[in-house]
Amino acid sequence: MAKLFYEKDVDPALIAARKVAILGYGSQGHAHALNLRDSGVDVRVGLRQGSSSADKARSEGLRVLPLDEAAAEADLIMILLPDTEQKAVFESSIGPNLREGDALFFAHGFNIRFEQITPPAGVDVAMVAPKGPGHLVRRTYTEGGGVPALVAVAQDASGKAKQIALSYAHGIGAARAGVLETTFEEETETDLFGEQVVLCGGLTALVTAGYETLVNAGYQPESAYFECLHELKLIVDLMYEGGITGMRFSISDTAEYGDLTRGPRVINAAVRQEMGRILEEIRSGHFAEEWVAENRTGRKRFSELRSAGASHPIEKVGAELRAMMPWISAGRARPQDVSGG
Ligand code: NAD
Ligand code: MG
């Protein structure tokens, strides 16, 4: 078993001794800023001019500064901007304000792993990546719990980068739940692989293909929707609580026999080979290059694919059925809470 760090393994004084700047006040930013502040850490929030989040942060009692002033004043800078915006903000506002002895923190390794950002020597470079959406990072903290996190060090100028990262993780509540040490490589590559192959890409393609197979065979779209999308939550909740075996304990023997004999025919050798190719595209930097270029050229393909997905028939029938079940949408997460990191 890998070693996990808990509160007793961490020195909270390290982060309490720093001037921390949280850049960005989105999903992760608001949670880190508020949790650190409530843990007694000296926090300021860096936002671009005219940011709509500034009033929200101020109304929580946080000090808000322009990005470059926050970076200049702080000696530990956590970048919680969208991954695609970080390089430009680093070049304009962060890099020029880094001094020897400062620490530069990330919540996801993309820009370091794929060399979009190259911090100067003399600066600690570390990651504290909560394994959960920002609203849970905040909510579990206020309830006395925490969301687990990964920590990693890319550059250890002070000789204490890992201890400081653990102390930061403690400040946001993660050491209550468990902190796992990793590397920027492992975090970035497994994160991209997970979202592409299983959590987002694999899952949406599986659901859509199952739905289309049933509808094309003449079954009612409503039946196909309930079967292939709606019921997923029940199954996923059971797996979350009790693993795959726990889930199988709760389903019928007929469902379990079908699962055991048919599942491997769906995720067959060809699919596994494709998973391997996707992993290789991630490790070689091919995916990162493609995504950086897509952003540089105005996201045309991304927008087209997004619209095509949104106008698929499963979305129309789903919207109609969910409108009859208002309790479902009442508890829905904001879209940005399920992405990234
Ligand atoms: P977000 O989109 O929710 O928030 C980004 C913030 O940056 C917002 O305050 C936005 O107004 C601001 N912003 C956007 N563009 C900007 C620009 N050009 N200049 C200045 N400010 C700008 O982002 P997030 O989901 O909190 O992600 C932040 C980091 O955390 C990313 O590295 C992400 O990979 C990582 N992460 C996210 C999650 C998650 O669940 N959302 C989980 C773990 C790690
Ligand atoms: Mg992730």
XYZ file of C-alpha atoms and ligand atoms in Angstrom:
386
model
C 0.000 0.000 0.000
C 1.188 3.532 -0.776
C 1.839 5.836 2.176
C -0.909 8.302 2.971
C -0.352 11.425 5.058
C -2.858 12.483 7.711
C -3.087 15.475 10.065
C -0.616 13.969 12.560
C 2.042 13.757 9.790
C 1.831 17.430 8.852
C 3.196 20.690 10.303
C 0.447 23.344 9.989
C 2.933 26.087 10.931
C 4.626 25.935 7.519
C 1.620 27.244 5.595
C 0.670 29.612 8.448
C 4.055 31.317 7.988
C 3.429 32.107 4.305
C 1.663 34.883 2.454
C -0.615 32.914 0.134
C -2.135 34.213 -3.115
C -5.005 32.232 -4.614
C -5.284 33.188 -8.290
C -8.820 32.595 -9.555
C -12.060 32.282 -7.602
C -13.868 29.527 -9.493
C -14.645 25.966 -8.442
C -11.312 25.305 -6.711
C -10.287 28.907 -6.026
C -13.141 29.820 -3.700
C -12.758 26.571 -1.758
C -8.984 26.890 -1.253
C -9.191 30.581 -0.320
C -11.989 30.130 2.226
C -10.642 26.910 3.763
C -7.113 28.342 4.162
C -8.511 31.558 5.636
C -10.617 29.559 8.106
C -7.476 27.548 8.984
C -5.770 30.793 10.012
C -3.668 31.276 6.877
C -2.897 34.763 5.463
C -4.776 34.671 2.122
C -5.327 37.177 -0.655
C -7.234 36.447 -3.873
C -5.812 37.522 -7.252
C -8.377 38.286 -9.967
C -8.271 39.979 -13.355
C -9.683 43.509 -13.622
C -13.464 43.527 -13.791
C -13.808 39.917 -12.616
C -17.371 39.080 -11.669
C -16.022 37.002 -8.753
C -14.457 39.989 -6.976
C -17.654 40.981 -5.157
C -18.313 37.397 -4.140
C -14.814 37.047 -2.669
C -15.043 40.419 -0.878
C -18.453 39.570 0.572
C -16.793 36.520 2.167
C -14.315 38.869 3.813
C -11.388 38.044 1.515
C -8.899 40.632 0.237
C -8.965 40.928 -3.556
C -6.043 42.266 -5.610
C -5.163 42.355 -9.306
C -3.334 39.184 -10.408
C 0.131 40.756 -10.587
C -0.172 42.544 -7.238
C -1.357 39.377 -5.526
C 1.574 37.467 -7.024
C 4.033 40.189 -5.997
C 2.782 40.417 -2.427
C 2.633 36.662 -1.803
C 5.440 34.182 -1.267
C 3.238 31.201 -2.152
C 1.120 31.433 -5.290
C -1.557 28.838 -6.052
C -2.746 29.012 -9.678
C -6.437 28.079 -9.832
C -7.206 29.453 -13.283
C -8.454 27.281 -16.162
C -5.530 25.153 -17.361
C -5.731 26.696 -20.832
C -5.340 30.262 -19.434
C -2.443 29.599 -17.071
C 0.438 30.037 -19.509
C -0.618 33.547 -20.599
C -1.295 34.685 -17.025
C 2.016 33.212 -15.895
C 3.867 35.171 -18.562
C 2.089 38.485 -17.939
C 1.452 38.534 -14.198
C 3.150 35.745 -12.264
C 6.622 35.142 -13.716
C 7.749 38.785 -13.435
C 6.742 38.765 -9.745
C 8.449 35.539 -8.665
C 11.369 35.947 -6.291
C 13.850 33.410 -5.032
C 12.301 31.479 -2.147
C 8.740 31.813 -3.452
C 6.589 28.766 -4.061
C 4.440 28.189 -7.136
C 1.562 25.761 -6.589
C -0.805 24.007 -9.007
C -3.919 21.844 -8.566
C -3.275 19.913 -11.781
C 0.018 19.069 -13.463
C -0.799 19.781 -17.124
C 1.201 22.991 -17.637
C 4.328 21.705 -15.898
C 4.180 18.168 -17.317
C 3.750 19.472 -20.864
C 6.195 22.369 -20.402
C 3.730 25.158 -21.075
C 5.092 26.914 -17.976
C 8.764 26.824 -16.993
C 9.243 28.369 -13.545
C 12.638 29.863 -12.698
C 15.163 27.993 -10.523
C 15.067 29.091 -6.897
C 11.280 28.660 -6.696
C 9.518 25.637 -5.196
C 7.073 24.060 -7.653
C 4.470 21.782 -6.121
C 0.977 20.456 -6.602
C -1.938 20.040 -4.227
C -4.743 18.457 -6.221
C -7.990 17.724 -4.377
C -9.688 14.618 -5.692
C -13.096 16.242 -5.799
C -14.947 19.272 -7.118
C -14.469 22.630 -5.410
C -17.907 22.859 -3.834
C -17.213 19.575 -2.016
C -13.750 20.799 -0.945
C -15.526 23.692 0.753
C -18.595 21.882 2.049
C -16.776 18.901 3.586
C -14.317 21.316 5.274
C -17.105 23.308 6.921
C -18.612 20.010 8.097
C -15.321 19.035 9.757
C -14.220 16.608 7.032
C -12.174 16.973 3.888
C -11.635 15.776 0.349
C -8.521 13.614 -0.237
C -5.723 15.196 -2.241
C -2.593 14.358 -4.179
C 0.650 16.221 -3.541
C 3.702 16.297 -5.801
C 6.906 18.263 -6.119
C 8.378 19.235 -9.480
C 11.129 21.522 -8.150
C 12.428 21.535 -4.587
C 14.418 24.752 -4.246
C 13.886 25.176 -0.501
C 14.398 21.522 0.411
C 10.996 21.735 2.106
C 8.618 21.793 -0.867
C 6.906 18.534 0.072
C 6.404 19.577 3.713
C 4.973 22.908 2.552
C 2.628 21.158 0.107
C 1.443 18.828 2.882
C 0.904 21.829 5.139
C -1.167 23.531 2.404
C -3.165 20.302 1.978
C -3.798 20.362 5.731
C -5.021 23.964 5.464
C -7.702 23.061 2.930
C -8.813 20.072 5.020
C -7.378 17.337 2.813
C -5.177 15.818 5.543
C -8.334 14.864 7.417
C -9.230 12.547 4.526
C -5.750 11.437 3.417
C -3.034 12.887 1.187
C -1.214 10.694 -1.322
C 2.189 11.597 -2.723
C 2.490 11.379 -6.485
C 4.451 13.039 -9.306
C 3.375 15.678 -11.816
C 3.735 12.980 -14.506
C 1.540 10.418 -12.766
C -1.147 12.912 -11.746
C -1.384 14.497 -15.200
C -1.257 11.305 -17.226
C -3.692 9.305 -15.069
C -6.063 12.272 -14.839
C -6.215 12.729 -18.617
C -6.492 8.976 -19.170
C -9.292 8.641 -16.616
C -11.369 11.455 -18.067
C -10.826 10.384 -21.678
C -11.235 6.624 -21.392
C -13.466 5.950 -18.391
C -15.103 8.865 -16.589
C -16.107 11.178 -19.422
C -15.218 9.928 -22.902
C -15.694 6.200 -22.346
C -18.880 6.655 -20.344
C -20.674 9.100 -22.640
C -19.784 7.037 -25.711
C -20.991 3.837 -24.010
C -24.299 5.396 -22.948
C -24.908 6.958 -26.368
C -24.053 3.774 -28.285
C -26.322 1.692 -26.032
C -29.158 4.188 -26.498
C -28.729 4.262 -30.287
C -28.642 0.460 -30.497
C -31.987 0.182 -28.702
C -33.682 3.042 -30.594
C -32.423 1.791 -33.972
C -33.882 -1.629 -33.110
C -37.305 0.005 -32.720
C -37.603 0.402 -28.944
C -39.086 3.605 -27.461
C -36.503 6.364 -26.899
C -37.920 6.809 -23.384
C -37.185 3.154 -22.526
C -33.704 3.485 -23.988
C -33.054 6.630 -21.942
C -34.175 5.118 -18.643
C -32.203 1.956 -19.313
C -28.925 3.399 -20.594
C -28.615 6.725 -18.775
C -31.019 7.214 -15.876
C -30.215 3.928 -14.138
C -26.486 4.570 -14.242
C -26.623 6.587 -11.058
C -27.970 3.688 -9.039
C -25.194 1.404 -10.286
C -22.464 4.003 -9.786
C -23.630 4.775 -6.239
C -23.443 1.062 -5.395
C -19.901 0.820 -6.830
C -18.849 3.976 -4.943
C -20.107 2.499 -1.684
C -19.071 -1.127 -2.025
C -16.857 -1.600 -5.055
C -17.774 -3.799 -7.998
C -18.512 -6.793 -5.751
C -20.803 -4.671 -3.585
C -22.704 -3.559 -6.657
C -22.991 -7.137 -7.933
C -24.371 -8.219 -4.556
C -27.297 -5.832 -5.041
C -28.244 -6.659 -8.624
C -30.154 -9.797 -9.661
C -28.320 -12.981 -10.580
C -29.584 -12.548 -14.128
C -28.046 -9.070 -14.316
C -24.826 -10.342 -12.760
C -24.539 -13.285 -15.178
C -25.071 -10.913 -18.109
C -22.511 -8.521 -16.633
C -19.870 -11.219 -16.218
C -20.339 -12.845 -19.625
C -21.190 -9.843 -21.849
C -19.153 -7.002 -20.314
C -15.834 -8.321 -21.654
C -17.409 -8.632 -25.136
C -18.194 -4.900 -25.093
C -14.838 -3.840 -23.684
C -13.004 -6.339 -25.873
C -9.398 -6.672 -27.034
C -9.817 -3.996 -29.716
C -11.167 -1.523 -27.157
C -8.273 -2.296 -24.805
C -5.810 -1.715 -27.642
C -7.427 1.643 -28.332
C -7.116 2.512 -24.626
C -3.409 1.806 -24.929
C -3.135 4.089 -27.965
C -4.952 6.879 -26.138
C -2.571 6.494 -23.179
C 0.376 6.694 -25.574
C -1.005 9.923 -27.112
C -1.156 11.381 -23.615
C 2.372 10.291 -22.625
C 3.972 11.415 -25.871
C 2.505 14.904 -25.490
C 0.448 14.449 -28.681
C -2.864 15.095 -26.921
C -1.481 18.173 -25.118
C -0.143 19.598 -28.384
C -3.510 19.032 -30.072
C -5.432 20.696 -27.219
C -3.056 23.660 -26.979
C -3.358 24.188 -30.765
C -7.157 23.895 -30.584
C -7.218 26.688 -27.988
C -4.793 28.836 -29.959
C -6.941 28.609 -33.069
C -10.267 29.556 -31.476
C -11.682 26.161 -30.410
C -13.600 25.658 -33.677
C -13.609 21.850 -33.618
C -14.279 21.794 -29.876
C -17.355 24.024 -30.301
C -18.694 21.942 -33.190
C -18.322 18.685 -31.264
C -19.894 20.250 -28.184
C -22.946 21.432 -30.176
C -23.314 18.084 -31.897
C -23.314 16.358 -28.508
C -25.872 18.780 -27.098
C -28.275 18.219 -29.995
C -28.177 14.396 -29.886
C -31.708 12.916 -29.495
C -30.817 11.387 -26.109
C -30.516 14.942 -24.778
C -33.971 15.923 -26.022
C -35.781 12.906 -24.621
C -33.719 13.201 -21.433
C -34.657 16.851 -20.906
C -38.352 15.987 -21.295
C -38.201 13.098 -18.867
C -36.134 14.983 -16.291
C -38.599 17.897 -16.409
C -41.125 15.482 -14.883
C -38.639 14.666 -12.094
C -37.742 18.142 -10.775
C -36.043 16.704 -7.676
C -33.245 15.449 -9.923
C -32.236 18.815 -11.377
C -32.648 20.530 -8.007
C -29.565 18.693 -6.736
C -27.451 19.025 -9.839
C -23.817 20.076 -9.693
C -22.637 23.092 -11.671
C -21.004 21.959 -14.919
C -17.510 23.176 -13.949
C -17.606 21.137 -10.768
C -17.103 17.870 -12.551
C -14.116 18.724 -14.727
C -10.423 18.916 -14.373
C -7.781 17.865 -11.898
P -12.811 27.436 -12.907
O -13.053 27.540 -14.346
O -13.913 27.004 -12.003
O -12.293 28.834 -12.309
C -11.289 29.555 -12.918
C -11.170 30.962 -12.359
O -10.257 31.693 -13.178
C -12.446 31.771 -12.353
O -12.402 32.625 -11.221
C -12.347 32.594 -13.649
O -13.088 33.782 -13.574
C -10.856 32.878 -13.679
N -10.316 33.107 -15.030
C -10.684 32.505 -16.186
N -9.919 32.930 -17.208
C -9.060 33.832 -16.692
C -8.018 34.617 -17.238
N -7.713 34.574 -18.535
N -7.333 35.434 -16.416
C -7.621 35.493 -15.096
N -8.595 34.771 -14.526
C -9.306 33.938 -15.295
O -11.516 26.502 -12.730
P -11.338 25.257 -11.729
O -12.183 24.124 -12.175
O -11.410 25.729 -10.322
O -9.833 24.832 -12.092
C -8.709 25.486 -11.544
C -7.570 24.476 -11.473
O -7.924 23.436 -10.582
C -7.231 23.812 -12.796
O -5.826 23.608 -12.840
C -7.947 22.484 -12.699
O -7.355 21.467 -13.479
C -7.761 22.186 -11.227
N -8.709 21.258 -10.632
C -10.053 21.408 -10.815
C -10.940 20.529 -10.195
C -12.426 20.710 -10.300
O -13.145 19.895 -9.785
N -12.944 21.750 -10.935
C -10.464 19.482 -9.393
C -9.085 19.378 -9.186
C -8.228 20.266 -9.815
Mg -9.711 14.348 -12.722
